[in-house]
Coordinates of C-alpha atoms and ligand atoms in Angstrom, one line a residue:
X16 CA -15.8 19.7 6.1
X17 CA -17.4 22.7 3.7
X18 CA -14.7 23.9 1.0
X19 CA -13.6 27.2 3.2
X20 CA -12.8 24.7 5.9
X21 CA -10.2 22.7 4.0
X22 CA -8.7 25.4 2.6
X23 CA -7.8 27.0 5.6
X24 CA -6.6 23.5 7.3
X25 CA -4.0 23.3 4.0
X26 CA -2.7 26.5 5.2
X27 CA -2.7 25.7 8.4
X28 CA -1.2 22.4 8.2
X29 CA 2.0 24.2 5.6
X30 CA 2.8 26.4 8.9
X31 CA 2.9 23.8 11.2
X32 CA 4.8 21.4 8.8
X33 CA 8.2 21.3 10.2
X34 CA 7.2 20.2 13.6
X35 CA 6.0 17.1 12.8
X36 CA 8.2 16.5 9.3
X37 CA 11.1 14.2 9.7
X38 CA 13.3 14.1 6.6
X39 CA 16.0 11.2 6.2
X40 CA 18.6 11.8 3.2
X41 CA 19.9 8.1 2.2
X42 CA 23.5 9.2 2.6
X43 CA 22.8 9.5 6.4
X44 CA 22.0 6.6 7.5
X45 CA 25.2 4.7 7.7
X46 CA 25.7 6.9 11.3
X47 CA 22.1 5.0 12.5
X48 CA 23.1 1.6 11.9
X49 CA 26.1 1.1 14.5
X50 CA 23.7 2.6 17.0
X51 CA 21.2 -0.4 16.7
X52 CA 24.0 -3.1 17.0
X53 CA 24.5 -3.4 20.6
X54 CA 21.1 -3.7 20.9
X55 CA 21.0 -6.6 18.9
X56 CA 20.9 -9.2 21.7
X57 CA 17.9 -7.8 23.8
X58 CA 15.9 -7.1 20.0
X59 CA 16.0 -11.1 20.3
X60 CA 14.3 -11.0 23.5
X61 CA 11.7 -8.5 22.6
X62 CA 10.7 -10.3 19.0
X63 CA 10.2 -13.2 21.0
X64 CA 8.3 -11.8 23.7
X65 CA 5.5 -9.9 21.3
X66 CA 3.7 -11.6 19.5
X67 CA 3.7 -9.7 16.2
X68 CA 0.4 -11.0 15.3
X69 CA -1.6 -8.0 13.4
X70 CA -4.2 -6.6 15.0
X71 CA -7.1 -7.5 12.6
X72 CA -10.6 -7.9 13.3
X73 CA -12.3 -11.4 13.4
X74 CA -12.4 -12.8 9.8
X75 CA -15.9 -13.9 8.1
X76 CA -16.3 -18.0 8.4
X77 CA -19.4 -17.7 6.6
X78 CA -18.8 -19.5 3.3
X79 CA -21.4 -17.7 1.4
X80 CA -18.5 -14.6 1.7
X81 CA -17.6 -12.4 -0.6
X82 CA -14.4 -14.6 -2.6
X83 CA -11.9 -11.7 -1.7
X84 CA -12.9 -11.8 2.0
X85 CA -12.6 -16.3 2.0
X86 CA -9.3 -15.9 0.0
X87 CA -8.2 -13.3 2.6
X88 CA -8.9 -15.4 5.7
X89 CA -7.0 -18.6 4.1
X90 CA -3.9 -16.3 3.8
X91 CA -4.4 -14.4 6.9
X92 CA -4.3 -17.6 8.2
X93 CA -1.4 -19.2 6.2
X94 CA 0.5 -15.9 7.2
X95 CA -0.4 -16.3 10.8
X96 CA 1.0 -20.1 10.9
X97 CA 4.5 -18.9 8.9
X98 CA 5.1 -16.0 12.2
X99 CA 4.3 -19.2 14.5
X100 CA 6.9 -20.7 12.7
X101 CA 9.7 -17.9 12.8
X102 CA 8.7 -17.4 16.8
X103 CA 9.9 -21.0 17.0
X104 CA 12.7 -20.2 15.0
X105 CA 13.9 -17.1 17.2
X106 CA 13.5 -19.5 20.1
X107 CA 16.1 -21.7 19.0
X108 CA 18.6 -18.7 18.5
X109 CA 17.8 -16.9 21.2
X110 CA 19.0 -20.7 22.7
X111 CA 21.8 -20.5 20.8
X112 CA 22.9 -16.9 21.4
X113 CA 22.6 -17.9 25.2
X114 CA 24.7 -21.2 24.3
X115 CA 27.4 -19.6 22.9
X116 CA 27.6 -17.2 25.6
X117 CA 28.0 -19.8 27.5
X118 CA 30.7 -21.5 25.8
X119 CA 32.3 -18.3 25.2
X120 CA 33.0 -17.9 28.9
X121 CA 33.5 -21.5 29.4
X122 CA 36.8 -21.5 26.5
X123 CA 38.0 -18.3 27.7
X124 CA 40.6 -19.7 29.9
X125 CA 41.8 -21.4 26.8
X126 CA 44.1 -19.3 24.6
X127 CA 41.6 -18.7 21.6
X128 CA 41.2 -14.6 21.4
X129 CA 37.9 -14.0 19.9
X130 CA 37.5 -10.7 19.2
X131 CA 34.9 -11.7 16.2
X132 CA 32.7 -12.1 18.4
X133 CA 31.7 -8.9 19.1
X134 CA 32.8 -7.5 16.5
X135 CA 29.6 -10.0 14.4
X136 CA 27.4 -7.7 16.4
X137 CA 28.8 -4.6 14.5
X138 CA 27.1 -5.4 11.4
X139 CA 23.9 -4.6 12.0
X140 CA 21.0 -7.2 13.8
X141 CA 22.0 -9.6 11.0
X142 CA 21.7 -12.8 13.8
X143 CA 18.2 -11.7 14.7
X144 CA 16.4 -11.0 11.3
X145 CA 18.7 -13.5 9.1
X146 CA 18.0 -16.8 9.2
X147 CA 21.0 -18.1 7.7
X148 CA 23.2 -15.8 9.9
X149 CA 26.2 -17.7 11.2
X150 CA 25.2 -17.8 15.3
X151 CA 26.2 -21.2 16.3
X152 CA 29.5 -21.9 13.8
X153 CA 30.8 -18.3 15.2
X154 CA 32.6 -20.3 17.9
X155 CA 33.7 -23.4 16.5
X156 CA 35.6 -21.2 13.4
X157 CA 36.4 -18.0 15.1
X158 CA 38.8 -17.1 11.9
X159 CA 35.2 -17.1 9.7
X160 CA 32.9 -15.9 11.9
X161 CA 32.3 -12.9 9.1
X162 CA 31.7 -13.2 5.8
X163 CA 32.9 -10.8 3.7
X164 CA 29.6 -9.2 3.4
X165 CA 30.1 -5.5 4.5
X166 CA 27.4 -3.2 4.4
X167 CA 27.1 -1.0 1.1
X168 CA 25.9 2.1 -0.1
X169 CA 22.5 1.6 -2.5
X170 CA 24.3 1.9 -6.2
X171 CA 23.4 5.0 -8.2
X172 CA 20.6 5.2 -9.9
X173 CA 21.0 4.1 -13.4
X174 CA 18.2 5.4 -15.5
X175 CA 19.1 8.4 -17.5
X176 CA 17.7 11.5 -18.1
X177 CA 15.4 13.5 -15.5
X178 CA 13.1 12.9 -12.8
X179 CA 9.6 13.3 -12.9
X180 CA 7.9 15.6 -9.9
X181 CA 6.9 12.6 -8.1
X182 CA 7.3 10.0 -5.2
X183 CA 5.9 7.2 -3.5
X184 CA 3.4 6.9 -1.0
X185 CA 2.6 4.8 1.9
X186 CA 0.3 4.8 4.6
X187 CA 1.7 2.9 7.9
X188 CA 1.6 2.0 11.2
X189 CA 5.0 1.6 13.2
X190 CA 3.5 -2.2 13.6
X191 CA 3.7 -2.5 9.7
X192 CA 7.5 -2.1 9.1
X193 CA 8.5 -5.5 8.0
X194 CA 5.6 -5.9 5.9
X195 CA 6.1 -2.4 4.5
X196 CA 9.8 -3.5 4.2
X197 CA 9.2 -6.3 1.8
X198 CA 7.0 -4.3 -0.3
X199 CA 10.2 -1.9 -0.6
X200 CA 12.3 -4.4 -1.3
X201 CA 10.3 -5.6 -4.5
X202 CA 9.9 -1.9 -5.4
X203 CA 13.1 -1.1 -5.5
X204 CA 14.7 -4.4 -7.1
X205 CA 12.4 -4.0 -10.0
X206 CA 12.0 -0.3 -10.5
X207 CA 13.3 2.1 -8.2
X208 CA 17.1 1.0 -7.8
X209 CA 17.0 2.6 -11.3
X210 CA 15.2 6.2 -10.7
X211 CA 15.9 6.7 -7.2
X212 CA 12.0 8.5 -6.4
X213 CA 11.3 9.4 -3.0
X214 CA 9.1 7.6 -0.3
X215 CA 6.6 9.8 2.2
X216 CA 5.4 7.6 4.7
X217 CA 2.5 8.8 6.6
X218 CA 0.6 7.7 9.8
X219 CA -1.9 8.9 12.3
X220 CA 0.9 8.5 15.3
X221 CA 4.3 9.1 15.3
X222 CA 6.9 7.1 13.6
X223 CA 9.4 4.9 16.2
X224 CA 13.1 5.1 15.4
X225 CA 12.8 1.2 14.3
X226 CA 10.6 2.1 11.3
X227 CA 13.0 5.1 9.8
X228 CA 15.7 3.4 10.4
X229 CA 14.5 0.1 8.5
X230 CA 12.5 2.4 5.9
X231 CA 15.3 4.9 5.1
X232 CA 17.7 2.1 4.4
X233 CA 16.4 0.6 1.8
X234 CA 14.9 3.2 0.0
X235 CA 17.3 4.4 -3.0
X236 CA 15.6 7.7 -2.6
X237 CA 14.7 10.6 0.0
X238 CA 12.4 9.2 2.8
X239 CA 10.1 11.8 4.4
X240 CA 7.6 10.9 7.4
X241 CA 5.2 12.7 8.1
X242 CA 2.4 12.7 11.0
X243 CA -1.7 12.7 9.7
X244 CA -3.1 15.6 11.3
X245 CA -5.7 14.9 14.1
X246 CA -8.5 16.7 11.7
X247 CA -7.9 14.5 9.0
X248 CA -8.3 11.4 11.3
X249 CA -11.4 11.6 13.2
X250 CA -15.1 11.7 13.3
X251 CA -16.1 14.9 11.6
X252 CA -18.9 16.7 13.6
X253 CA -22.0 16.1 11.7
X254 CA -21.4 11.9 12.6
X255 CA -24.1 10.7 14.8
X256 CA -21.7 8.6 17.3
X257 CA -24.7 6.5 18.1
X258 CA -25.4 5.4 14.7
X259 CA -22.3 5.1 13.6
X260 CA -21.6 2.4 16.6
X261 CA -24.9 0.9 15.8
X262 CA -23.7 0.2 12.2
X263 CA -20.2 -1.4 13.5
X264 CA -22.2 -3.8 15.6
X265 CA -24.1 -4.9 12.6
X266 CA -21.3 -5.3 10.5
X267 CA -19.6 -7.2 13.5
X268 CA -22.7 -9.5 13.6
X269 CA -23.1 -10.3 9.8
X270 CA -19.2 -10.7 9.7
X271 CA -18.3 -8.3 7.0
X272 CA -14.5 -7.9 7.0
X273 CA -13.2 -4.8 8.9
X274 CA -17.1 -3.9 9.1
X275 CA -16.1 -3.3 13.4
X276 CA -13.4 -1.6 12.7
X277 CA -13.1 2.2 13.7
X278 CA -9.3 3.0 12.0
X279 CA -10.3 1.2 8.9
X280 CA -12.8 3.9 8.3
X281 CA -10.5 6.7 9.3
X282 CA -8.1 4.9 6.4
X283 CA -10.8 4.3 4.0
X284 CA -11.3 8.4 4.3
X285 CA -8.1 9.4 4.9
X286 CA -6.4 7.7 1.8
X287 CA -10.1 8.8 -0.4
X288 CA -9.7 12.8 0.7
X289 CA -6.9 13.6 2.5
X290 CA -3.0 11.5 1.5
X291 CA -2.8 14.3 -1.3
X292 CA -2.8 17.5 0.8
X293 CA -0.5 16.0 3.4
X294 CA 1.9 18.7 3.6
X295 CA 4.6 16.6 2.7
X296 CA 2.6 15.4 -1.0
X297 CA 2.0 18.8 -2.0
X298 CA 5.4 18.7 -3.0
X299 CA 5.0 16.7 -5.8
X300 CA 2.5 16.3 -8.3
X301 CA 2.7 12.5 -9.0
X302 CA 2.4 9.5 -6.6
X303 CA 2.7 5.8 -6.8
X304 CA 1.3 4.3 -3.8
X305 CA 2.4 1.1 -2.4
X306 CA 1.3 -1.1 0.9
X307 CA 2.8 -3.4 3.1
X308 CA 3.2 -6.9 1.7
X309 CA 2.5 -6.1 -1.8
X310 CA 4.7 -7.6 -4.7
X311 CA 5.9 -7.0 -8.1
X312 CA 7.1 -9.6 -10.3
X313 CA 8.6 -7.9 -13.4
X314 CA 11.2 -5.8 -14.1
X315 CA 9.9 -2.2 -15.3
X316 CA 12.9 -0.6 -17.3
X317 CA 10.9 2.7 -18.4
X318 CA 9.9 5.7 -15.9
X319 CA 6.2 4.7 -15.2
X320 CA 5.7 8.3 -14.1
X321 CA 7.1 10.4 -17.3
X322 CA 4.8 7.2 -19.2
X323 CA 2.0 8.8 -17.5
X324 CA 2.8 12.3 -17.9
X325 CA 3.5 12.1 -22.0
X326 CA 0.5 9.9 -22.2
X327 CA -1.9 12.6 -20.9
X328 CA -2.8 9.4 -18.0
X329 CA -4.0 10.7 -14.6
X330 CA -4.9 7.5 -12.5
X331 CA -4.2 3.9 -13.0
X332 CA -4.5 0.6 -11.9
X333 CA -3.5 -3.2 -12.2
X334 CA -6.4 -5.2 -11.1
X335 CA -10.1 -4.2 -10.8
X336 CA -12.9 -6.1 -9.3
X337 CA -16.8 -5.8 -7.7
X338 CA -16.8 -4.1 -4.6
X339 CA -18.5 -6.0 -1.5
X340 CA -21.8 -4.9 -2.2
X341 CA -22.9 -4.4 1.9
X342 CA -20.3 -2.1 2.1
X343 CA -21.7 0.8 0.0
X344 CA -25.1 0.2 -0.2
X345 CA -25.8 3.8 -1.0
X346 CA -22.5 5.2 -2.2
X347 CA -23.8 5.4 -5.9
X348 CA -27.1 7.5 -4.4
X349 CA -24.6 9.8 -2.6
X350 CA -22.5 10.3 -6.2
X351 CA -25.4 10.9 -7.9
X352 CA -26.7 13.5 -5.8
X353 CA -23.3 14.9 -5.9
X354 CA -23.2 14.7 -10.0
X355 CA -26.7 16.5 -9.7
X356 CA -25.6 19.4 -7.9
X357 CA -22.2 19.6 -9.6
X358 CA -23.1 18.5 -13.1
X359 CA -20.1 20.7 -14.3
X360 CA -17.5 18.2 -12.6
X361 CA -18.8 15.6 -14.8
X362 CA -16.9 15.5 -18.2
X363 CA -17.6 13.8 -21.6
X364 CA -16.4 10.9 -22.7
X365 CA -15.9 9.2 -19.5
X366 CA -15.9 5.7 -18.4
X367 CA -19.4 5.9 -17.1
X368 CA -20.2 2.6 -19.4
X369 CA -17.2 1.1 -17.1
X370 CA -19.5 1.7 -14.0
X371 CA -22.7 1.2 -14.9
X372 CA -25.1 -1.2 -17.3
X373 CA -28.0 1.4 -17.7
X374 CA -26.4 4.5 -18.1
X375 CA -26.0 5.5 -14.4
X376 CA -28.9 4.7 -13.1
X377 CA -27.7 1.8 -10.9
X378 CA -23.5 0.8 -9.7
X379 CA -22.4 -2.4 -11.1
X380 CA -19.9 -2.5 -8.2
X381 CA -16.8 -2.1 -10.4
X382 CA -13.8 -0.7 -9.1
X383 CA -9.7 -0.3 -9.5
X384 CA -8.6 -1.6 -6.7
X385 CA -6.4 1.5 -4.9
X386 CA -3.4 -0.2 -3.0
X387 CA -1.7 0.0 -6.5
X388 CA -2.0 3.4 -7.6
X389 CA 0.1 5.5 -10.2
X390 CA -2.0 9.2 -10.1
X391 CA -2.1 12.7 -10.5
X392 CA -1.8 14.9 -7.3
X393 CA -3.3 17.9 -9.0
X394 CA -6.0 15.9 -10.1
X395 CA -7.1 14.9 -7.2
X396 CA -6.5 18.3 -5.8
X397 CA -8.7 20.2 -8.5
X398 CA -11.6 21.9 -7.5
X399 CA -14.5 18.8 -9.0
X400 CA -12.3 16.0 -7.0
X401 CA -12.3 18.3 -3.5
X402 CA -16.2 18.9 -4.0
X403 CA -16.7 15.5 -4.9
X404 CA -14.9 14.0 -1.7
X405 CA -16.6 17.3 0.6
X406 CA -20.2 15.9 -0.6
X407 CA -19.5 12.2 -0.3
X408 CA -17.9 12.9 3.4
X409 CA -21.4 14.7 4.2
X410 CA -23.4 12.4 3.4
X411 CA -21.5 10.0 5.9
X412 CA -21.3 6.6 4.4
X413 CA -17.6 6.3 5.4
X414 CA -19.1 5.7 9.0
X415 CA -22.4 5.1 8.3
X416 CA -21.9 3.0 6.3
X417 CA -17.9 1.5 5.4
X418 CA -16.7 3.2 2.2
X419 CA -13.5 2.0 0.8
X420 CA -11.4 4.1 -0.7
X421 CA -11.0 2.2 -3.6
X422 CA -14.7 2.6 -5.4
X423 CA -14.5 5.8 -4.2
X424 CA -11.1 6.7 -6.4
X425 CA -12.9 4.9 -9.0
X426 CA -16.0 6.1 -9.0
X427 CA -14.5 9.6 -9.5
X428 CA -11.7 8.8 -11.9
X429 CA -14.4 7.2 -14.2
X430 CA -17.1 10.0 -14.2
X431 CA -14.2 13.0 -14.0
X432 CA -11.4 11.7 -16.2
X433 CA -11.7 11.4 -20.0
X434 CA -11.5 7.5 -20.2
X435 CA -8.2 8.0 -22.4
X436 CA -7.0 9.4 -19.1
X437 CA -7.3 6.1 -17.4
X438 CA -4.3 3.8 -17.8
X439 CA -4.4 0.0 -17.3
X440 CA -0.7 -1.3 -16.3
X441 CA -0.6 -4.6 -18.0
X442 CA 3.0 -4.7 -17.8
X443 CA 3.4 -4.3 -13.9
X444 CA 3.0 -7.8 -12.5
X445 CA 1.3 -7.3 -9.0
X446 CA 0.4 -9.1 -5.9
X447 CA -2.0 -8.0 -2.7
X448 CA -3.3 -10.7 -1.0
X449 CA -5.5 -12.1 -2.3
X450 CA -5.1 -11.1 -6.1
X451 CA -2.4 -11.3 -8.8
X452 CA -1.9 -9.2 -11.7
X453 CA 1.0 -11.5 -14.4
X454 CA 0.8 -10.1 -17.8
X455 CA -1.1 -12.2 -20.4
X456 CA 2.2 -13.4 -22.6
X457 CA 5.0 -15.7 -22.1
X458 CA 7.3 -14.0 -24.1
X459 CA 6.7 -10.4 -22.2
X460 CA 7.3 -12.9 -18.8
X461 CA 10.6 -13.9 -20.1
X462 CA 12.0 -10.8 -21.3
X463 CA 10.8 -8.8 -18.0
X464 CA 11.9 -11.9 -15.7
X465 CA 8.8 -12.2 -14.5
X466 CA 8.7 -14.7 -11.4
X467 CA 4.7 -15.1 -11.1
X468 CA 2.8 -18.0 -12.6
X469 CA 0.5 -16.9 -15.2
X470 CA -2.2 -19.5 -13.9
X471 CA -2.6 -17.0 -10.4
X472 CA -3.6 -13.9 -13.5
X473 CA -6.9 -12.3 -12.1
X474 CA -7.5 -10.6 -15.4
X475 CA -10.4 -12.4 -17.1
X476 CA -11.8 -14.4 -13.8
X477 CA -15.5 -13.5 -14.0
X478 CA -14.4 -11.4 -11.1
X479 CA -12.8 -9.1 -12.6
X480 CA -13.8 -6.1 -14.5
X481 CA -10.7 -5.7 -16.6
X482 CA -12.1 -7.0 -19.6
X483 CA -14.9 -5.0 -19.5
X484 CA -12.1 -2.2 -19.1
X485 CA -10.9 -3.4 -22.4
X486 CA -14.3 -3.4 -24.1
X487 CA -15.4 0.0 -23.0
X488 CA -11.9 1.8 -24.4
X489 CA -12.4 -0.2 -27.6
X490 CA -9.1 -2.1 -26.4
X491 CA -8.0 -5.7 -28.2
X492 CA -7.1 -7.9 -25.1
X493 CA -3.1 -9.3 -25.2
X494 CA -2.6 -11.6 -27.9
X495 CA -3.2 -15.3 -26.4
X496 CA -5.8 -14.5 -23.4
X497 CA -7.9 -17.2 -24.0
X498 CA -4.8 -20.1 -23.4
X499 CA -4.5 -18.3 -19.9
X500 CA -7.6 -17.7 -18.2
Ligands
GTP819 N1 -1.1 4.7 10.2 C1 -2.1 3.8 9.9 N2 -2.1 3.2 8.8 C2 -3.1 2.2 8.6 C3 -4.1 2.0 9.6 N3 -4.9 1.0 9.1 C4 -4.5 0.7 7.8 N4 -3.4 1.5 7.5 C5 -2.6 1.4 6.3 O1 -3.5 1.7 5.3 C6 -3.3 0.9 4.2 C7 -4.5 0.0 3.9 O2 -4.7 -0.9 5.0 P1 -4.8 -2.4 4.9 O3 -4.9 -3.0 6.3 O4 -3.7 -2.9 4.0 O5 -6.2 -2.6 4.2 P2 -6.6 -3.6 3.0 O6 -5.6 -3.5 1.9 O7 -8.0 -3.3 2.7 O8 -6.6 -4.9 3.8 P3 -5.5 -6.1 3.8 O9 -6.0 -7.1 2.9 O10 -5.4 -6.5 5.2 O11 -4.2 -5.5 3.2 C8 -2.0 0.1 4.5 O12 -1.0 0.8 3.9 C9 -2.0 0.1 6.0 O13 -0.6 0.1 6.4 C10 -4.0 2.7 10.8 O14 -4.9 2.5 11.7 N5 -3.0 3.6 10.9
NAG820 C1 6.2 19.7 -8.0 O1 4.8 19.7 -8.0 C2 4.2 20.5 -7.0 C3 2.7 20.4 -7.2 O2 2.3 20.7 -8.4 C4 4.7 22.0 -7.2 O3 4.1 22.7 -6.1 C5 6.2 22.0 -7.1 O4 6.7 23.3 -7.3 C6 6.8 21.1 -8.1 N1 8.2 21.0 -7.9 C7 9.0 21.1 -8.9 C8 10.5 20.9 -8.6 O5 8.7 21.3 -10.1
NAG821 C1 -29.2 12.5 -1.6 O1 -29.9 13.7 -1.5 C2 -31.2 13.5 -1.0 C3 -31.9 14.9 -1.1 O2 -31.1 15.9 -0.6 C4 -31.1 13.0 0.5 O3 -32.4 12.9 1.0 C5 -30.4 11.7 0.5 O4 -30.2 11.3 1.8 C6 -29.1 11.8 -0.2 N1 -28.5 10.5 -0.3 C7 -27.2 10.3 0.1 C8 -26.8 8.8 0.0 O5 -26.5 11.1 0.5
MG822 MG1 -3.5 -3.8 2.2

């Protein structure tokens, strides 16, 4: 897509905005929740009858892999045995449920009244997604069958002062909701509850009814979902189809993780050139984006967003690491004929010494790793980013090849930001599978409440390329590194 091209799509896209925006305020969502009740008892059913396995492609067993891929198949695989688990689980209360129907009918001649019983199912699907919901004692002590437990609005937020222009992002498919809900839930207990940001959810179909509902309830803030444009989530035109396919087979055969998969690549260029024109983002002009299952383990008391604004940041990260080398074989040609035809983009004083050991001649794989991101919006919708993305998209390597977003967020934020303009987030303890961020010092862990074991720290594995972050910006590591590596 040539520079005229996107341009006009942005204008297009803020026409046709409303038709496929769908705004929930928090306040409204008590009204949805008695809806969903009565269809508590048949949600049982339908959990149990789909499998909720995700749809991922066939992991690497090769065990000369890449360590991220090996540590992502053990807990892909310790994930899939916990949902074998919870299927059992819903089992018994489905058995239950049908028990207690049973009985219900059974007792009814007696002179019990049990109007709880019904009246359970008002709160919410608590018996399907609650495990220590109270289905089987409901009977036997009809005068407790609810705890006083009624459902609340979120508190106000507590942090004073203003808001920064910002929100937070995710990328989602309706399959992802329980995932994405966890990662909300860990969001908002350690940080938002206080500011009260919005959410913009995004995805290439629409969003189901189950995943606002879910998503705009525990969000202290405005939730916005928004539908990915068919343009920004295809093939462009200059992609040879047959070489592209060619390429996935490959991949497939040398078992390079997601190397088969066509949406991957639609992700990996959607979330490199495209989240921050979504109609809905050009709202704001910071974002903090978040993906399912992801987990934060201290509390952050300070607005990370005004942090980056006074600090002059633009991008940041938690944990950095080599990228899988077979999945970008030429990405670094591609940026450098890009920072030959654009050598104005480049700036001075950047990180290049970050990404390279000979002065750019050759990519040391280095990146930040991009499902944590705090970043500037206008940054990545100035001029040198858009032509940076337009050249990289050309030369094809997000099909041709299986560009991740990640190095390519990197790459840019390294040759196009000032490296003072590049902020390392030692104090937000983080979790994708398969890599922790806990902050280096017990006595930040105790004052911030931290719950993650300093031993899981990814900082200064040889894996890393945080300290080398530290030694490039001149940067003393946290006092006592060395006790826990
Ligand atoms: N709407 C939509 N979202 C997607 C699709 N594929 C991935 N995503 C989202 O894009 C983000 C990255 O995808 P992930 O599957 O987490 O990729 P990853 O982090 O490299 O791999 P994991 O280790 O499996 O998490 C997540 O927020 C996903 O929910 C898709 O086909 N459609
Ligand atoms: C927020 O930022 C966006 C992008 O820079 C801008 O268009 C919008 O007007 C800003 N909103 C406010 C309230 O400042
Ligand atoms: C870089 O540019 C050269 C010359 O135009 C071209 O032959 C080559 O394919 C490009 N490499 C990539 C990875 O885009
Ligand atoms: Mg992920």
């Amino acid at each position: 897509m040539g520079d005229a091209t996107a341009d006009s799509g942005l204008d297009e896209l803020h026409s046709a905005a409303p038709a496929f925006i769908h705004t929930v305020d928090a306040s409204t969502l008590q009204l949805r929740r008695a809806a969903v009740a009565l269809a508590a008892l048949g949600g049982v059913a339908k959990v149990e009858g789909s499998t909720p396995e995700k749809s991922l492609p066939e992991k690497s067993q090769s065990s000369d892999a890449h360590p991220h891929q090996q540590q992502h198949q053990k807990e892909q695989q310790h994930s899939r045995g916990a949902m074998a688990g919870q299927q059992r689980y819903l089992r018994y209360i489905v058995f239950a449920l049908v028990a207690i129907i049973l009985l219900f009918f059974i007792s009814s001649s007696s002179s019990v009244p049990s109007p709880q019983w019904p009246t359970t199912k008002g709160d919410k699907s608590q018996s399907v997604v609650d495990p220590n919901a109270p289905a089987a004692p409901a009977t036997e002590k009809e005068s407790t069958a609810t705890t006083p437990n009624p459902g609340t609005q979120l508190p106000p937020a507590t942090a004073k002062g203003d808001r920064m222009n910002a929100t937070f992002v995710t990328l989602a498919r309706n399959s992802d909701v329980w995932e994405i809900a966890e990662s909300i839930r860990h969001v908002e207990d350690r940080f938002n509850r206080k500011f009260n940001y919005d959410w913009v959810f995004l995805n290439d179909d629409d969003f189901n009814d189950e995943f606002i509902k879910v998503t705009s309830a525990l969000v202290s803030g405005k939730t916005k979902y928004g539908k990915i444009p068919k343009e920004h989530w295809s093939f462009p035109e200059w992609i040879d189809q047959d070489k592209a396919a060619k390429v996935r087979q490959e991949m497939k055969e040398k078992k390079i993780i997601y190397g088969d998969s066509i949406s991957y690549r639609h992700m990996c260029r959607y979330e490199s050139g495209f989240f921050f024109r979504h109609p809905l983002m050009m709202d704001y002009e910071w974002y903090w984006r978040v993906e399912p299952s992801v987990k934060l383990f201290c509390d952050i008391e300070y607005d990370t967003f005004k942090f980056m604004a006074e600090n002059k940041k633009k991008y940041s990260f938690t944990l950095s690491l080599y990228e899988y080398v077979e999945t970008i074989p030429t990405l670094w040609d591609a940026v450098k004929n890009f920072t030959s035809t654009y050598p104005q983009h480049v700036v001075e004083g950047n990180s290049m010494k970050w990404l390279s050991d000979d002065d750019g001649k050759t990519y040391n794989h280095c990146h930040f790793w991009s499902n944590f991101e705090i970043g500037n919006l206008n940054w990545l919708r100035s001029d040198a980013y858009i032509d940076y993305f337009t050249s990289l998209d050309h030369a094809g390597g997000f099909f041709y090849e299986r560009w991740g977003d990640a190095p390519v967020h990197s790459i840019a934020a390294a040759l196009m930001l000032k490296k003072e303009e590049i902020h390392f987030f030692n104090d937000i303890a983080y979790y994708h599978v398969p890599f922790t961020h806990c902050p280096t010092g017990e006595q930040y862990r105790l004052d911030h409440k931290c719950s993650c074991n300093p031993k899981d720290n990814f900082d200064w594995n040889g894996y890393s390329c945080t300290a080398r972050f530290y030694e490039v910006n001149g940067m003393d590591k946290p006092a006592g590194y060395e006790k826990e590596q």
